XYZ file of N, CA, C and O in Angstrom:
512
model
N 37.217 -21.334 -22.678
C 36.408 -20.218 -23.271
C 36.267 -19.030 -22.374
O 37.116 -19.656 -21.187
N 37.016 -17.729 -22.528
C 36.766 -16.427 -21.925
C 35.783 -15.977 -20.651
O 36.196 -14.948 -19.881
N 34.769 -16.488 -20.895
C 33.994 -16.485 -19.662
C 32.665 -14.957 -19.652
O 32.579 -14.432 -21.107
N 32.481 -14.952 -18.823
C 31.101 -13.397 -19.485
C 31.759 -11.949 -19.056
O 32.673 -12.301 -18.250
N 31.673 -11.321 -19.441
C 32.475 -10.058 -19.820
C 31.163 -8.827 -18.982
O 30.477 -8.481 -19.932
N 31.302 -9.332 -18.109
C 30.511 -8.616 -16.895
C 30.450 -6.859 -17.028
O 29.419 -5.857 -17.533
N 31.416 -6.440 -17.380
C 31.211 -4.933 -17.523
C 31.222 -4.633 -19.035
O 30.830 -2.795 -19.496
N 30.993 -5.379 -20.157
C 30.726 -4.732 -21.256
C 29.059 -4.627 -21.131
O 28.222 -5.043 -22.218
N 28.402 -5.488 -20.019
C 27.080 -5.457 -19.781
C 26.358 -6.918 -20.661
O 25.081 -6.930 -20.654
N 27.546 -7.930 -20.665
C 26.758 -9.302 -21.616
C 25.981 -9.905 -19.827
O 27.233 -10.154 -19.467
N 25.383 -10.531 -20.279
C 25.030 -11.416 -18.820
C 24.512 -10.883 -17.498
O 24.482 -9.369 -17.336
N 24.641 -11.746 -16.591
C 23.955 -11.220 -15.724
C 25.092 -10.775 -14.612
O 26.076 -11.608 -14.981
N 25.551 -10.667 -13.610
C 26.092 -10.148 -12.185
C 26.003 -11.482 -11.942
O 25.234 -11.984 -12.079
N 27.213 -12.434 -11.477
C 27.287 -13.096 -10.373
C 26.627 -13.281 -9.365
O 26.571 -11.073 -8.416
N 26.189 -13.724 -8.784
C 25.664 -13.846 -7.177
C 26.138 -13.504 -5.822
O 27.159 -13.659 -6.216
N 25.304 -13.070 -5.504
C 26.219 -12.388 -4.125
C 25.404 -13.671 -2.493
O 23.762 -13.921 -2.648
N 25.816 -14.561 -2.313
C 25.358 -15.313 -1.117
C 25.583 -14.717 0.291
O 27.308 -14.379 0.351
N 25.074 -14.479 0.590
C 25.223 -13.774 2.286
C 24.757 -14.778 3.487
O 23.598 -15.032 3.572
N 25.701 -14.815 4.666
C 25.525 -15.276 5.475
C 25.307 -14.603 6.632
O 25.278 -13.879 7.327
N 23.246 -15.328 6.844
C 22.333 -13.958 8.046
C 23.719 -13.944 8.985
O 23.740 -12.967 9.700
N 24.063 -14.738 9.573
C 24.806 -14.319 11.138
C 25.600 -13.372 10.982
O 25.677 -12.820 12.219
N 26.205 -13.354 9.779
C 27.334 -12.594 10.021
C 26.747 -10.990 10.042
O 27.257 -9.975 9.981
N 25.262 -10.860 9.744
C 24.239 -9.724 9.258
C 23.690 -9.228 10.647
O 23.248 -8.144 10.744
N 23.850 -9.556 11.661
C 22.895 -9.927 12.924
C 23.686 -8.903 14.032
O 24.742 -7.918 14.181
N 22.744 -7.817 14.210
C 22.978 -6.498 15.239
C 21.944 -7.001 16.276
O 20.480 -6.818 15.322
N 22.301 -6.856 17.661
C 21.221 -6.517 18.650
C 20.894 -4.732 18.779
O 22.472 -4.007 19.038
N 19.696 -3.889 18.653
C 19.690 -2.514 18.851
C 18.358 -1.601 18.790
O 17.149 -2.867 18.243
N 17.976 -0.740 19.055
C 16.695 0.189 18.856
C 16.215 -0.594 17.748
O 17.285 0.057 16.713
N 15.097 -0.622 17.443
C 14.248 -0.862 16.018
C 14.401 1.446 15.609
O 14.628 1.607 15.853
N 14.479 1.672 14.244
C 14.271 2.139 13.402
C 12.864 3.409 13.831
O 11.916 2.214 14.732
N 13.704 4.406 14.290
C 11.849 5.013 14.038
C 11.497 5.694 15.179
O 10.353 5.250 15.349
N 11.853 5.986 16.321
C 11.490 6.242 17.804
C 11.896 5.266 18.542
O 12.040 5.958 19.941
N 12.746 4.202 18.372
C 13.504 3.321 19.262
C 13.491 2.786 20.547
O 13.144 2.934 21.506
N 11.945 2.094 19.919
C 10.539 1.518 21.350
C 11.044 0.083 21.404
O 11.160 -0.025 20.448
N 11.680 0.134 22.215
C 12.362 -1.296 22.459
C 13.299 -1.512 21.972
O 14.249 -0.822 21.541
N 14.056 -3.022 22.342
C 14.893 -3.919 21.722
C 14.798 -4.650 20.004
O 13.353 -5.005 20.200
N 15.493 -5.047 19.270
C 14.943 -5.765 18.609
C 16.571 -5.843 17.692
O 17.305 -5.825 18.461
N 16.352 -7.134 16.798
C 17.210 -7.922 16.638
C 17.672 -7.697 14.756
O 16.342 -7.927 14.896
N 18.035 -7.382 14.395
C 18.287 -6.802 12.728
C 19.172 -7.752 11.968
O 20.474 -7.962 12.464
N 19.047 -8.030 11.256
C 19.819 -8.600 9.653
C 19.879 -7.745 9.007
O 18.817 -7.859 7.819
N 20.965 -7.110 8.566
C 20.610 -6.218 6.871
C 20.761 -6.969 6.227
O 22.793 -6.976 5.874
N 20.810 -7.687 5.637
C 20.953 -8.752 4.841
C 21.784 -8.549 3.298
O 23.078 -8.616 3.267
N 21.465 -7.601 2.723
C 21.816 -6.413 1.701
C 22.637 -6.125 2.145
O 23.084 -5.317 0.668
N 23.142 -5.204 3.272
C 24.077 -4.066 3.168
C 25.529 -4.533 2.685
O 25.738 -6.032 2.799
N 25.887 -4.382 1.819
C 27.174 -4.630 1.338
C 27.197 -5.155 -0.217
O 28.345 -5.794 -0.839
N 26.241 -5.072 -0.251
C 25.774 -6.260 -2.120
C 25.789 -5.233 -2.805
O 25.113 -4.165 -3.290
N 26.511 -5.499 -3.668
C 27.114 -3.801 -4.866
C 26.257 -4.222 -6.465
O 25.570 -5.519 -5.701
N 25.996 -2.734 -5.716
C 25.092 -2.740 -7.091
C 23.219 -3.123 -6.945
O 22.878 -3.072 -8.051
N 23.436 -3.722 -5.852
C 22.187 -3.535 -5.618
C 21.204 -2.328 -5.336
O 21.300 -1.448 -5.495
N 19.632 -2.955 -6.035
C 18.753 -1.935 -6.252
C 17.412 -2.106 -5.346
O 16.438 -1.458 -5.806
N 17.676 -3.386 -4.753
C 17.059 -3.576 -3.244
C 16.992 -3.740 -2.819
O 18.234 -4.006 -1.961
N 16.535 -2.999 -0.554
C 17.018 -3.219 0.477
C 15.813 -4.802 0.725
O 14.789 -5.157 0.816
N 17.188 -6.234 1.334
C 16.271 -7.246 1.937
C 16.740 -7.353 3.105
O 17.837 -7.415 3.358
N 15.639 -6.598 4.406
C 16.213 -7.292 5.946
C 15.669 -8.202 5.965
O 13.818 -8.292 6.436
N 15.638 -8.264 7.735
C 15.098 -9.325 8.681
C 15.375 -9.093 9.692
O 16.415 -8.300 10.132
N 13.839 -8.540 10.180
C 14.423 -7.723 11.983
C 13.217 -8.513 13.067
O 12.034 -8.956 12.428
N 13.659 -8.781 13.756
C 12.568 -9.465 15.276
C 12.876 -8.361 16.412
O 13.489 -7.609 16.689
N 11.245 -8.224 16.791
C 10.873 -7.205 17.265
C 10.425 -7.891 18.881
O 9.901 -8.584 18.592
N 11.639 -7.380 19.861
C 11.057 -8.100 20.655
C 9.641 -7.434 21.488
O 9.523 -6.952 21.091
N 9.004 -8.089 22.600
C 8.546 -7.771 23.119
C 8.539 -6.582 23.556
O 9.185 -6.052 23.929
N 7.279 -5.904 22.783
C 6.648 -4.470 23.202
C 7.460 -3.644 22.213
O 7.103 -2.545 22.363
N 8.436 -3.848 21.331
C 9.210 -2.979 20.482
C 8.175 -2.430 19.190
O 7.519 -3.417 18.774
N 8.763 -1.498 18.653
C 7.874 -0.761 17.499
C 8.996 -0.370 16.287
O 9.712 0.568 16.911
N 8.274 -0.618 15.530
C 8.930 0.836 14.441
C 7.930 1.552 14.306
O 7.036 1.695 13.873
N 8.786 2.657 15.031
C 7.744 3.875 14.771
C 6.983 4.008 13.701
O 7.609 4.208 12.233
N 6.575 5.210 13.654
C 5.468 5.442 12.481
C 6.261 6.371 11.519
O 6.633 7.481 12.543
N 5.617 6.295 10.685
C 7.219 7.452 9.633
C 6.725 7.095 8.128
O 6.231 6.457 8.147
N 7.169 8.454 7.845
C 7.069 7.958 6.831
C 7.770 7.568 5.185
O 8.660 7.558 6.028
N 7.221 6.920 4.708
C 7.862 6.490 3.523
C 8.390 6.746 1.870
O 6.974 7.920 1.605
N 9.047 6.767 1.146
C 8.877 8.033 -0.015
C 9.569 6.948 -1.087
O 10.235 6.526 -1.961
N 8.388 5.272 -0.609
C 8.743 3.918 -1.770
C 7.845 3.256 -1.107
O 7.633 3.182 -0.320
N 7.375 1.985 -1.841
C 6.370 1.378 -1.693
C 7.359 0.154 -0.787
O 8.615 0.330 -1.192
N 7.033 -0.354 0.004
C 7.944 -1.239 1.120
C 7.082 -2.583 1.450
O 5.257 -2.166 1.933
N 7.654 -3.407 1.772
C 6.717 -4.790 2.064
C 7.426 -5.154 3.461
O 8.276 -6.022 3.626
N 6.187 -5.736 4.202
C 6.634 -5.949 5.503
C 5.742 -7.723 5.217
O 4.640 -7.753 6.047
N 6.565 -8.465 5.916
C 6.046 -10.111 5.837
C 6.523 -10.913 6.540
O 7.728 -10.783 7.177
N 5.152 -11.189 7.648
C 5.845 -11.784 8.971
C 6.230 -13.378 9.005
O 6.237 -13.695 8.722
N 7.169 -13.923 9.265
C 7.534 -15.139 9.678
C 6.759 -15.618 11.032
O 6.864 -16.547 10.629
N 7.195 -15.371 12.167
C 6.461 -15.633 12.790
C 6.207 -14.242 14.352
O 6.726 -13.525 13.954
N 5.678 -14.806 15.319
C 4.976 -13.658 16.025
C 3.653 -13.004 15.842
O 3.065 -13.043 14.678
N 3.794 -11.948 16.098
C 2.766 -11.191 15.664
C 2.622 -9.520 15.793
O 2.835 -9.853 16.809
N 2.085 -8.969 14.931
C 2.624 -7.821 15.336
C 0.349 -7.028 14.349
O -0.428 -7.452 14.264
N 1.123 -5.962 14.618
C 0.161 -4.835 14.495
C 0.578 -3.732 13.855
O 1.497 -3.051 13.918
N 0.488 -3.391 12.334
C 0.978 -2.765 11.610
C -0.234 -1.445 10.638
O -1.135 -1.684 10.778
N 0.084 -0.160 10.928
C -0.612 1.366 10.493
C 0.333 1.637 9.645
O 1.226 1.539 9.414
N -0.683 2.493 8.789
C -0.642 2.965 7.646
C -1.567 4.383 7.508
O -3.004 3.435 7.494
N -1.616 5.025 7.381
C -2.305 6.276 7.193
C -3.187 5.960 8.022
O -4.236 6.215 7.632
N -3.199 5.928 9.341
C -4.111 6.015 10.440
C -5.398 4.449 10.819
O -5.380 4.671 10.883
N -4.517 3.759 9.867
C -5.479 2.353 9.831
C -4.820 1.417 9.974
O -3.534 1.374 9.199
N -4.462 0.419 10.997
C -4.625 -0.447 12.129
C -4.839 -1.889 11.481
O -6.146 -2.059 11.339
N -4.209 -2.795 11.562
C -5.030 -4.446 10.913
C -3.417 -5.549 11.565
O -2.640 -5.145 11.777
N -4.206 -6.202 11.755
C -2.984 -7.368 13.221
C -2.161 -8.043 11.956
O -3.198 -8.498 11.025
N -1.199 -8.815 12.063
C -0.786 -9.434 11.219
C -0.351 -10.851 11.545
O 0.488 -10.372 13.283
N -0.279 -11.696 11.011
C 0.555 -13.086 12.010
C 0.989 -13.756 10.838
O 1.582 -13.342 10.026
N 1.788 -15.076 11.425
C 2.533 -15.816 10.374
C 1.840 -15.276 8.741
O 1.033 -16.284 8.758
N 2.583 -15.347 8.036
C 2.388 -15.790 6.448
C 1.392 -14.421 5.789
O 0.662 -14.867 4.691
N 1.374 -14.002 6.706
C 0.687 -12.443 6.267
C 1.797 -11.382 5.602
O 2.813 -11.197 5.862
N 1.370 -10.555 5.299
C 2.259 -9.507 3.962
C 1.599 -8.193 4.246
O 0.561 -8.574 3.960
N 2.414 -7.187 4.490
C 1.303 -5.936 4.375
C 1.921 -5.659 3.352
O 3.825 -5.012 3.149
N 1.566 -4.905 2.417
C 1.787 -4.197 1.267
C 2.076 -2.624 1.372
O 0.767 -1.947 1.490
N 3.040 -1.645 2.078
C 3.310 -0.069 2.088
C 2.821 0.526 0.783
O 4.299 0.522 0.137
N 2.563 1.892 0.411
C 2.478 2.335 -0.354
C 4.187 4.149 -0.398
O 3.190 4.387 1.295
N 4.302 4.346 -1.318
C 4.749 4.965 -1.299
C 3.984 6.435 -0.908
O 2.199 6.860 -1.164
N 4.328 7.394 0.437
C 3.630 8.364 0.659
C 2.403 8.092 2.098
O 2.564 9.288 2.494
N 2.879 7.186 2.482
C 2.182 6.648 3.986
C 2.708 7.197 4.658
O 3.813 6.842 4.731
N 2.503 7.037 5.859
C 2.794 7.173 7.108
C 2.921 6.033 8.251
O 1.519 5.524 8.381
N 3.751 5.143 7.954
C 3.832 3.375 8.649
C 4.253 3.165 10.057
O 5.568 3.719 10.098
N 4.244 2.230 10.431
C 4.455 1.813 11.424
C 4.339 0.627 12.005
O 3.324 -0.321 11.326
N 4.632 -0.080 12.814
C 4.894 -1.860 13.387
C 5.284 -2.206 14.733
O 6.249 -1.696 15.553
N 3.910 -2.764 15.173
C 4.616 -3.112 16.477
C 4.723 -4.385 17.214
O 3.359 -4.954 16.589
N 5.056 -5.313 17.609
C 5.360 -6.477 18.366
C 4.306 -6.496 18.791
O 3.272 -5.477 20.200
N 3.088 -7.496 19.490
C 1.663 -8.137 19.990
C 1.958 -9.005 20.531
O 2.479 -10.355 19.835
N 2.136 -9.662 21.817
C 1.475 -11.397 21.921
C 3.069 -11.435 22.994
O 3.668 -10.776 23.519
N 3.690 -12.711 22.755
C 4.362 -12.869 23.463
C 5.806 -13.061 23.019
O 6.778 -13.311 23.793
N 5.630 -13.949 21.823
C 6.645 -14.105 21.074
C 6.872 -13.057 19.633
O 6.212 -11.703 19.760
N 8.733 -12.698 19.915
C 8.967 -12.243 19.454
C 8.319 -11.597 17.907
O 8.256 -12.428 16.959
N 8.290 -10.949 17.127
C 7.588 -10.079 16.095
C 9.054 -10.780 14.963
O 9.619 -9.349 14.464
N 8.666 -11.744 14.164
C 9.987 -11.939 12.575
C 9.818 -11.007 11.720
O 8.472 -12.134 11.148
N 10.057 -10.355 11.143
C 9.362 -9.494 9.381
C 10.909 -10.023 8.815
O 11.587 -10.070 9.152
N 10.185 -9.754 7.970
C 10.866 -9.731 6.268
C 10.745 -8.674 5.751
O 9.459 -8.115 5.679
N 11.353 -7.500 5.223
C 11.339 -6.138 4.865
C 11.980 -5.301 3.270
O 13.021 -6.371 3.765
N 11.061 -5.930 2.694
C 11.873 -5.298 1.386
C 11.194 -3.597 1.150
O 10.181 -3.658 0.500
N 12.761 -3.465 0.394
C 11.841 -1.413 -0.590
C 13.271 -1.557 -1.412
O 14.201 -2.059 -1.381
N 13.072 -1.040 -1.989
C 13.893 0.219 -3.290
C 15.154 0.749 -2.187
O 15.271 1.839 -1.649
N 16.526 0.169 -2.683
C 17.501 1.269 -2.227
C 16.778 2.704 -3.208
O 16.530 3.208 -3.876
N 17.608 3.925 -2.142
C 16.930 5.192 -2.327
C 18.046 5.424 -3.556
O 18.992 5.318 -2.829
N 17.491 6.783 -4.117
C 18.964 6.644 -5.223
C 18.825 8.168 -4.420
O 18.337 8.879 -4.352
N 20.510 8.032 -4.579
C 21.149 9.356 -3.994
C 21.474 10.188 -5.005
O 21.422 10.354 -6.242
């Protein structure tokens, strides 16, 4: 059998498996460089992707500063605790909670407590 002709648009593309460890970077968080974080840019380099899927650990006292978003965005808490803000409204998040943020909002999130705030962050790729 000749297999599937991906270029002709028949069938889905083959999957991409990413080793998180290869995507790990320690850096200040975006939008203000408040404190330090560990980032895993999991989908960077995935060909033809339609979404970004990232993990970030905000170290003690760190924050992704308030910034405007031009797409819907999701922050899902894996561990630790934080406070998410959207257009001036703040909510506390803990493991098992997710914040769905809407296009046009001014958003940010900060770590609180003793443990790093570990998040999964997903949003659509920006069309250039």
